[in-house]
PDB file of N, CA and C in Angstrom:
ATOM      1  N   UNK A 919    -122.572 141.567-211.796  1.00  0.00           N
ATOM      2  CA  UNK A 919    -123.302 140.421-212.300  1.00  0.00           C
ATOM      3  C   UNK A 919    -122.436 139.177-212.115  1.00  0.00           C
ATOM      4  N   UNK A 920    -123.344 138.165-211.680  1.00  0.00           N
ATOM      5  CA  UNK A 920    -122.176 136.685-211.128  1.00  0.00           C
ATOM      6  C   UNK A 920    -122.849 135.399-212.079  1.00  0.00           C
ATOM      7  N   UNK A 921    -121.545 134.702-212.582  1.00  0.00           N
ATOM      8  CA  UNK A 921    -121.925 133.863-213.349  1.00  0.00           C
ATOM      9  C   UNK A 921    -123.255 133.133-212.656  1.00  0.00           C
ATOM     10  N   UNK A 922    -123.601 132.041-213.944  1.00  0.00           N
ATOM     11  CA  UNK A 922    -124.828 131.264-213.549  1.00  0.00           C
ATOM     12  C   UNK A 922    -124.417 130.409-212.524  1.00  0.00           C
ATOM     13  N   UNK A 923    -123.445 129.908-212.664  1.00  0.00           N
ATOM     14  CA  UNK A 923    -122.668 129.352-211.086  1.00  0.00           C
ATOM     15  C   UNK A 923    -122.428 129.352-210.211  1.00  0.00           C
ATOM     16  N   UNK A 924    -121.518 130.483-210.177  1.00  0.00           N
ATOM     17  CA  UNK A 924    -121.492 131.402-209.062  1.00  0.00           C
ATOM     18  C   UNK A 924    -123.066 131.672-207.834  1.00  0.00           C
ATOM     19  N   UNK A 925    -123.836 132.246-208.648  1.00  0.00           N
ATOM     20  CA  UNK A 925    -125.010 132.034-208.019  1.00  0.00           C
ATOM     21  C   UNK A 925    -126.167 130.665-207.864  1.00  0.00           C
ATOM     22  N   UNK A 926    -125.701 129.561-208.334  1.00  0.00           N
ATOM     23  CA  UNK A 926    -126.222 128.649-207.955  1.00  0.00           C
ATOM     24  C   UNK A 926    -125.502 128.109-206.898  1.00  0.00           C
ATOM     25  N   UNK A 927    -123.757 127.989-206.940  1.00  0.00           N
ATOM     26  CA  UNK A 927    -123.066 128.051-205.523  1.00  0.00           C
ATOM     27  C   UNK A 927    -124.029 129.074-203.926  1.00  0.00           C
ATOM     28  N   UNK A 928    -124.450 130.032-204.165  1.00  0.00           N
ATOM     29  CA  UNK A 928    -124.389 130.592-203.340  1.00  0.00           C
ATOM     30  C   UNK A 928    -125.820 130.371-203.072  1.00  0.00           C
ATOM     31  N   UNK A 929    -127.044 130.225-203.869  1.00  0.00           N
ATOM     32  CA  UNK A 929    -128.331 129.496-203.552  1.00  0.00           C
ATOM     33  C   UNK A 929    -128.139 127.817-202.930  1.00  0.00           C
ATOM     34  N   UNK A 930    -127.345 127.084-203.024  1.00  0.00           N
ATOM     35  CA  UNK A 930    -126.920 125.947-202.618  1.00  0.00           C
ATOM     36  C   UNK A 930    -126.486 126.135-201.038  1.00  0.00           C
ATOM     37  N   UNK A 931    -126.056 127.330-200.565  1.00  0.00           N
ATOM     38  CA  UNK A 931    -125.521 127.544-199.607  1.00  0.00           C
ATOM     39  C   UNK A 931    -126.646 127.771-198.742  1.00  0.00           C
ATOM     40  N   UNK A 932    -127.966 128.952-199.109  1.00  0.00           N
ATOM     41  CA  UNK A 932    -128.728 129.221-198.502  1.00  0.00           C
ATOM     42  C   UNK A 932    -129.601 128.030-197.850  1.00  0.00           C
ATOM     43  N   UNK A 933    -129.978 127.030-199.540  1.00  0.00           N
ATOM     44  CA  UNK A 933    -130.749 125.699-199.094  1.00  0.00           C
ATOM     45  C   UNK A 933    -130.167 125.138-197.882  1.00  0.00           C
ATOM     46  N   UNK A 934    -128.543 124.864-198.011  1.00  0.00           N
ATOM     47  CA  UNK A 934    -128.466 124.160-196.556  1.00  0.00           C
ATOM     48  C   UNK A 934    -128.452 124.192-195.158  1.00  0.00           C
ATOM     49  N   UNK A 935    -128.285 125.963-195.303  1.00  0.00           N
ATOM     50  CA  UNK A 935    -128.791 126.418-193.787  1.00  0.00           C
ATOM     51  C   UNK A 935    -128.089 125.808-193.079  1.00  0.00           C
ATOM     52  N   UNK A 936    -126.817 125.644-193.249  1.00  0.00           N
ATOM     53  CA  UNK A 936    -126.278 125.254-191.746  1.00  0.00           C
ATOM     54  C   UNK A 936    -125.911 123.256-191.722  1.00  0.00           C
ATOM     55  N   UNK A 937    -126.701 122.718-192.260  1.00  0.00           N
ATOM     56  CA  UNK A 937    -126.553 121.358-192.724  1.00  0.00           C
ATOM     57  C   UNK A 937    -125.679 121.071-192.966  1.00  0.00           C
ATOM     58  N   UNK A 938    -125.107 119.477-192.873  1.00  0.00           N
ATOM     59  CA  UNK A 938    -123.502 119.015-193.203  1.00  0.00           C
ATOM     60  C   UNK A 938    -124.226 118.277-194.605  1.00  0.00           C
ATOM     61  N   UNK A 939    -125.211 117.867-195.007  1.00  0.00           N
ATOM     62  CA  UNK A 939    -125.944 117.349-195.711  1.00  0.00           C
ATOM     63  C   UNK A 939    -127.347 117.207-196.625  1.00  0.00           C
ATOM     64  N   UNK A 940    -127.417 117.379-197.361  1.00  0.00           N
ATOM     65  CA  UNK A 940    -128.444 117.359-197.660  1.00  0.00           C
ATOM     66  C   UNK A 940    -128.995 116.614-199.251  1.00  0.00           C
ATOM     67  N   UNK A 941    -129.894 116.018-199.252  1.00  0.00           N
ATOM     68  CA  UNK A 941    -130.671 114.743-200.372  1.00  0.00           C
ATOM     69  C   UNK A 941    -130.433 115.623-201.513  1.00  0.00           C
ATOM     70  N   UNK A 942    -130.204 114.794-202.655  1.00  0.00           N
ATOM     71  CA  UNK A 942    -130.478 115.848-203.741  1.00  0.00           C
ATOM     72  C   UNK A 942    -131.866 116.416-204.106  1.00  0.00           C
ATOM     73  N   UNK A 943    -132.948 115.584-203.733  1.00  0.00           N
ATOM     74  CA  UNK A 943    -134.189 115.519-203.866  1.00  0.00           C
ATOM     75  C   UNK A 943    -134.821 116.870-202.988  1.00  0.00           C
ATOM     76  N   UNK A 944    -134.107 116.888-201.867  1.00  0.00           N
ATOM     77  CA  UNK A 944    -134.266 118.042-200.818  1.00  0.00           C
ATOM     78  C   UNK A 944    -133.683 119.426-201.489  1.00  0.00           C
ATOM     79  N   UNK A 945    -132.210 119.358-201.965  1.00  0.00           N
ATOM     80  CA  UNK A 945    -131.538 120.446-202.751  1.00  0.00           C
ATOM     81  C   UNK A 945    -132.234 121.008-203.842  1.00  0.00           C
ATOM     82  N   UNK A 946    -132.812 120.247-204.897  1.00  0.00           N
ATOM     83  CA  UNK A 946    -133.721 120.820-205.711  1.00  0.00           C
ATOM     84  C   UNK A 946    -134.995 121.273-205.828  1.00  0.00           C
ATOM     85  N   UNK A 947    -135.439 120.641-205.171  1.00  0.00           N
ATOM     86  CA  UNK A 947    -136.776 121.169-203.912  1.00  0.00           C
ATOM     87  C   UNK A 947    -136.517 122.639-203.364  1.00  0.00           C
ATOM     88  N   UNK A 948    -134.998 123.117-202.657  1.00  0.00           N
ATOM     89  CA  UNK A 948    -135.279 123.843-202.241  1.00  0.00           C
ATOM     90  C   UNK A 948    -134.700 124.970-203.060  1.00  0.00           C
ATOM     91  N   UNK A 949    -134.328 124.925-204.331  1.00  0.00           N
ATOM     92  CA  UNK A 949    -133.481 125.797-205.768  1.00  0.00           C
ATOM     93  C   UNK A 949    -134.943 125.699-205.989  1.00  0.00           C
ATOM     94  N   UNK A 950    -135.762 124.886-206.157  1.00  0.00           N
ATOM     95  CA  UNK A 950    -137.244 125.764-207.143  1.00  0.00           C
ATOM     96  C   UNK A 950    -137.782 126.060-206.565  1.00  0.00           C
ATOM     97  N   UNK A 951    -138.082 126.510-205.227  1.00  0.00           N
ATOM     98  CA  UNK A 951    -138.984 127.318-204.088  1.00  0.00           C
ATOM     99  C   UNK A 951    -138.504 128.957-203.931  1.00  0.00           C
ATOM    100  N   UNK A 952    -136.710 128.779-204.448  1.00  0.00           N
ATOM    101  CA  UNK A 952    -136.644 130.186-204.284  1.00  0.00           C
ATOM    102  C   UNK A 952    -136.973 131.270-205.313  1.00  0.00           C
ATOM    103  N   UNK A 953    -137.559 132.356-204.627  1.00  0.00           N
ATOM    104  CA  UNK A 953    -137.888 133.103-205.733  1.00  0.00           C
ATOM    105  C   UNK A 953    -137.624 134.222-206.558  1.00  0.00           C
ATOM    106  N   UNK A 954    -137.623 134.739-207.253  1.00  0.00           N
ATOM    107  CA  UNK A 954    -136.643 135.479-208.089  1.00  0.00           C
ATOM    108  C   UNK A 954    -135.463 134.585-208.690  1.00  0.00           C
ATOM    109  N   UNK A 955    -135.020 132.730-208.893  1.00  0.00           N
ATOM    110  CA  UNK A 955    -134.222 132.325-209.236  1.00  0.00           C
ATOM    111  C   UNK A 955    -135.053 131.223-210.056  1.00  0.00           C
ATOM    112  N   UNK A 956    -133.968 131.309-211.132  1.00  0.00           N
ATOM    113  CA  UNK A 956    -134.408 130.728-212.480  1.00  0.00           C
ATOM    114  C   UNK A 956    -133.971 129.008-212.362  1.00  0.00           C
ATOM    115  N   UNK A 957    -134.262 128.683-211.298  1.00  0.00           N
ATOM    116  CA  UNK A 957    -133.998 126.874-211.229  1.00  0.00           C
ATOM    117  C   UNK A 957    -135.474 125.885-211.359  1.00  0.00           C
ATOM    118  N   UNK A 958    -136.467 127.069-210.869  1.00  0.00           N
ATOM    119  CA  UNK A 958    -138.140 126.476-211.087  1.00  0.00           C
ATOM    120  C   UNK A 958    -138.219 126.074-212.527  1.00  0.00           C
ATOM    121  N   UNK A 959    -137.615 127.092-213.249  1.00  0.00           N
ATOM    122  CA  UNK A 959    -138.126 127.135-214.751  1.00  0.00           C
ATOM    123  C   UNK A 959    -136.902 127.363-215.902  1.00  0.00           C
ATOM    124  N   UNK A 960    -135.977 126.101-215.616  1.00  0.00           N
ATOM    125  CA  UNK A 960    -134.421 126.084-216.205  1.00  0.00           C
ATOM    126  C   UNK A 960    -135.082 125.826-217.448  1.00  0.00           C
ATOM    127  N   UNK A 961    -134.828 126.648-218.439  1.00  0.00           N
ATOM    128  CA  UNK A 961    -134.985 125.987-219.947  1.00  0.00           C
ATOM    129  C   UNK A 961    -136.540 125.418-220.390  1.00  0.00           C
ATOM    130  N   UNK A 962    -137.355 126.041-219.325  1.00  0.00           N
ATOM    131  CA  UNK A 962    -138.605 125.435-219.510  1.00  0.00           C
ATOM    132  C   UNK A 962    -139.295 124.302-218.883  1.00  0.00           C
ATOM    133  N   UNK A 963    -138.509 124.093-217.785  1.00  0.00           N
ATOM    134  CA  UNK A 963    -139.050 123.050-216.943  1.00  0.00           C
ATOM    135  C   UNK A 963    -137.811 122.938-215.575  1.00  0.00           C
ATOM    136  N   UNK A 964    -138.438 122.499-214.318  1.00  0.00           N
ATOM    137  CA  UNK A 964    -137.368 122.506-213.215  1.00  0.00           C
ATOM    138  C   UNK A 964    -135.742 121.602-213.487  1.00  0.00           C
ATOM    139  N   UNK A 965    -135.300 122.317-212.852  1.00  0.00           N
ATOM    140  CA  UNK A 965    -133.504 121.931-212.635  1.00  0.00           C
ATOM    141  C   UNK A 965    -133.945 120.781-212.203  1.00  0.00           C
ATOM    142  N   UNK A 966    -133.119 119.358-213.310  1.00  0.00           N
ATOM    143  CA  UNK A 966    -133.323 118.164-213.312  1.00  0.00           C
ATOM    144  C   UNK A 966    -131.837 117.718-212.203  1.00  0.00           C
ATOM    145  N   UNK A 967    -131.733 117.003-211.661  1.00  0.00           N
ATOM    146  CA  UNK A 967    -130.524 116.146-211.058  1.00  0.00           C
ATOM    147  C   UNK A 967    -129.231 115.916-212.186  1.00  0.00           C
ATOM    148  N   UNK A 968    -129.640 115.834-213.233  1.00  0.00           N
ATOM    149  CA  UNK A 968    -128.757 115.542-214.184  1.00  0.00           C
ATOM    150  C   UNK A 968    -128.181 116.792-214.274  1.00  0.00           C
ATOM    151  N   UNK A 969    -129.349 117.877-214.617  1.00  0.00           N
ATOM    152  CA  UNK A 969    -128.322 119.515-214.986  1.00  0.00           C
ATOM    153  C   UNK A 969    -127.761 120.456-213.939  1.00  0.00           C
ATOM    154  N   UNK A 970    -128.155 119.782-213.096  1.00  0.00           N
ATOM    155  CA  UNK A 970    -127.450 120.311-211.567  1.00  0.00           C
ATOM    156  C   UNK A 970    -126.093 120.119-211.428  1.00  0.00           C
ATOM    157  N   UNK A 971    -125.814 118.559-211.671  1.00  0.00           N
ATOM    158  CA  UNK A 971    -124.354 117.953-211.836  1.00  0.00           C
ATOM    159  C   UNK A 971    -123.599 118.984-212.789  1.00  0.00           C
ATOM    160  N   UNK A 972    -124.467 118.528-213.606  1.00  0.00           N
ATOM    161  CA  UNK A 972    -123.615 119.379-215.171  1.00  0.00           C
ATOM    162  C   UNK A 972    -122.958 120.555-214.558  1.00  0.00           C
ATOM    163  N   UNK A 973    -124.087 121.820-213.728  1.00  0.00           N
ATOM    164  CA  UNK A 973    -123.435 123.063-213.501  1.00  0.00           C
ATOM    165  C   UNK A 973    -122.688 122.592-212.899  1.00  0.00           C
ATOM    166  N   UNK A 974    -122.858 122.142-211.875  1.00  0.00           N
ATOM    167  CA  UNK A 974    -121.612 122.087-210.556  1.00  0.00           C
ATOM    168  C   UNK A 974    -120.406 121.391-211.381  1.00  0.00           C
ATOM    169  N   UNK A 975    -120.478 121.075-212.151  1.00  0.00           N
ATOM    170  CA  UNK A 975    -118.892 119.940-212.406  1.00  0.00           C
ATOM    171  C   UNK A 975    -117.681 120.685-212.572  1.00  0.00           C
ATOM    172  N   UNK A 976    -117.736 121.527-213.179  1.00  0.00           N
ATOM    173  CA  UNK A 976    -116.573 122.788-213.162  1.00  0.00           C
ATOM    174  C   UNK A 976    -116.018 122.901-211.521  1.00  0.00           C
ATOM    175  N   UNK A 977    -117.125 123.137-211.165  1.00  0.00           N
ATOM    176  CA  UNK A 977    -116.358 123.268-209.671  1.00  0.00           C
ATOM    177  C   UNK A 977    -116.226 122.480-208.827  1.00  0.00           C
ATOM    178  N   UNK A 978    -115.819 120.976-209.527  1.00  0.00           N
ATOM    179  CA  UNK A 978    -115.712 120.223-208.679  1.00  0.00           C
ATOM    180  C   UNK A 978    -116.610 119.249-207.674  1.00  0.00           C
ATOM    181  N   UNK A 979    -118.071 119.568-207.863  1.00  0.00           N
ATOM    182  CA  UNK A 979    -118.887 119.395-206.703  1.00  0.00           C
ATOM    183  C   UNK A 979    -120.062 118.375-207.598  1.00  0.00           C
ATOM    184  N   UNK A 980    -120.096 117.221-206.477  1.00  0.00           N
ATOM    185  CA  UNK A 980    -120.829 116.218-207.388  1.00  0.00           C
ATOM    186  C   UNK A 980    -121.697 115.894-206.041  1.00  0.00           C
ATOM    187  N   UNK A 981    -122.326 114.926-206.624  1.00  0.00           N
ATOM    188  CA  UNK A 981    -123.150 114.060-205.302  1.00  0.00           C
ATOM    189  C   UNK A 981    -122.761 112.839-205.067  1.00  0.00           C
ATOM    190  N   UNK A 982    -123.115 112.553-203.768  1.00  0.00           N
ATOM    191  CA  UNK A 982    -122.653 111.631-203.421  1.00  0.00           C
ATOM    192  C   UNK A 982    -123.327 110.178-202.612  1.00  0.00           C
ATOM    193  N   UNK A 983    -122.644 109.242-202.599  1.00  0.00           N
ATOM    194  CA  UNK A 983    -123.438 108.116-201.654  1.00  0.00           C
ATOM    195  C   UNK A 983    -122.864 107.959-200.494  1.00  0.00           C
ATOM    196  N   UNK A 984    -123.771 108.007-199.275  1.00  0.00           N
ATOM    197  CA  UNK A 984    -123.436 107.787-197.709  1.00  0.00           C
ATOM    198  C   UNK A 984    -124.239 107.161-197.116  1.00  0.00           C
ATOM    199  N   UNK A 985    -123.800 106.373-195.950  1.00  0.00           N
ATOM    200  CA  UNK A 985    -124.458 105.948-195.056  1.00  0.00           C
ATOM    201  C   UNK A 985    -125.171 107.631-193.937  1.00  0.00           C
ATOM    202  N   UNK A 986    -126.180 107.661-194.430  1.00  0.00           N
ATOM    203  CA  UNK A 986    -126.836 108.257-192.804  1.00  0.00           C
ATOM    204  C   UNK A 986    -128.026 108.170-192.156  1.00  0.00           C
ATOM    205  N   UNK A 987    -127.666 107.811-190.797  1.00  0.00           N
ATOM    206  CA  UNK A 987    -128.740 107.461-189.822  1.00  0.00           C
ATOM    207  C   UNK A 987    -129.576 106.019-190.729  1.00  0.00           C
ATOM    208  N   UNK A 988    -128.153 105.476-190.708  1.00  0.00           N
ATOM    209  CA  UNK A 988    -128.259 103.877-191.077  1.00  0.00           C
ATOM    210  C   UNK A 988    -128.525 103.746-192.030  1.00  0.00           C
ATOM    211  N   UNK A 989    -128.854 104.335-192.838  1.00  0.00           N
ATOM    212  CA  UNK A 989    -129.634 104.209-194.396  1.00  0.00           C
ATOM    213  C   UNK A 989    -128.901 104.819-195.344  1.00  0.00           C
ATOM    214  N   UNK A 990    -128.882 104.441-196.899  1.00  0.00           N
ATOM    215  CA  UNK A 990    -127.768 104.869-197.569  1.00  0.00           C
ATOM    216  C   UNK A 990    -128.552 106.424-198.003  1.00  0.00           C
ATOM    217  N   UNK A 991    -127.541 107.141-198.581  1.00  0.00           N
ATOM    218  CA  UNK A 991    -128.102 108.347-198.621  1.00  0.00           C
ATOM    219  C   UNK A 991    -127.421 109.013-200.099  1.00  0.00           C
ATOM    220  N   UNK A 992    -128.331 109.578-200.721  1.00  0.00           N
ATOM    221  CA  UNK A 992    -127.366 110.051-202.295  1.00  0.00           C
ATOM    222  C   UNK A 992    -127.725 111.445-202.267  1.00  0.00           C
ATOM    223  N   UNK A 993    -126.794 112.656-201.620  1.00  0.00           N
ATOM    224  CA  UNK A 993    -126.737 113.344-202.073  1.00  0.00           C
ATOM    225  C   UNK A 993    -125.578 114.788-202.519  1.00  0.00           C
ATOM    226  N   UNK A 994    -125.357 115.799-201.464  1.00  0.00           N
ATOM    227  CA  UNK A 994    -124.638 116.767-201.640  1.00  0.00           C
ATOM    228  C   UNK A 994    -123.700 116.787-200.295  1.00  0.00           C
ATOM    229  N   UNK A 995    -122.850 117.116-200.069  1.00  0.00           N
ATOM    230  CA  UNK A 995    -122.214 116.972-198.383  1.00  0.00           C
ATOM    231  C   UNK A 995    -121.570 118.554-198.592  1.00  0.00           C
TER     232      UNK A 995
END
């Protein structure tokens, strides 16, 4: 059994498929599509941007602001 972290690390991995990047808007989008994982229905409603941070902060991993494809961009790298 792997912490709640642990496996949101490793669903984070699947979403990006290979990506150097990806929106947060896109990242959580693609945590509540998967199924059998409890991010659709965190606490009774979808994994907000705010409680995403929260998990990840332990490990370091925040979001971020970038320029891409000219336009600023806020999300995960």
């Amino acid at each position: 059994m792997c912490s709640v972290g642990m496996r949101l690390l490793s669903e984070i991995r699947d979403v990006f498929e290979g990506r150097d990047h990806v929106s947060t808007a896109d990242l959580l989008a693609g945590l509540h599509d998967l199924e059998d994982a409890p991010w659709g229905d965190w606490y009774g409603k979808p994994l907000s941007a705010r409680a995403l941070a929260k998990l990840l902060d332990p490990y370091r991993v925040g979001p971020r602001l970038r320029r891409i494809a000219g336009g600023p961009s806020r999300g995960y790298f």
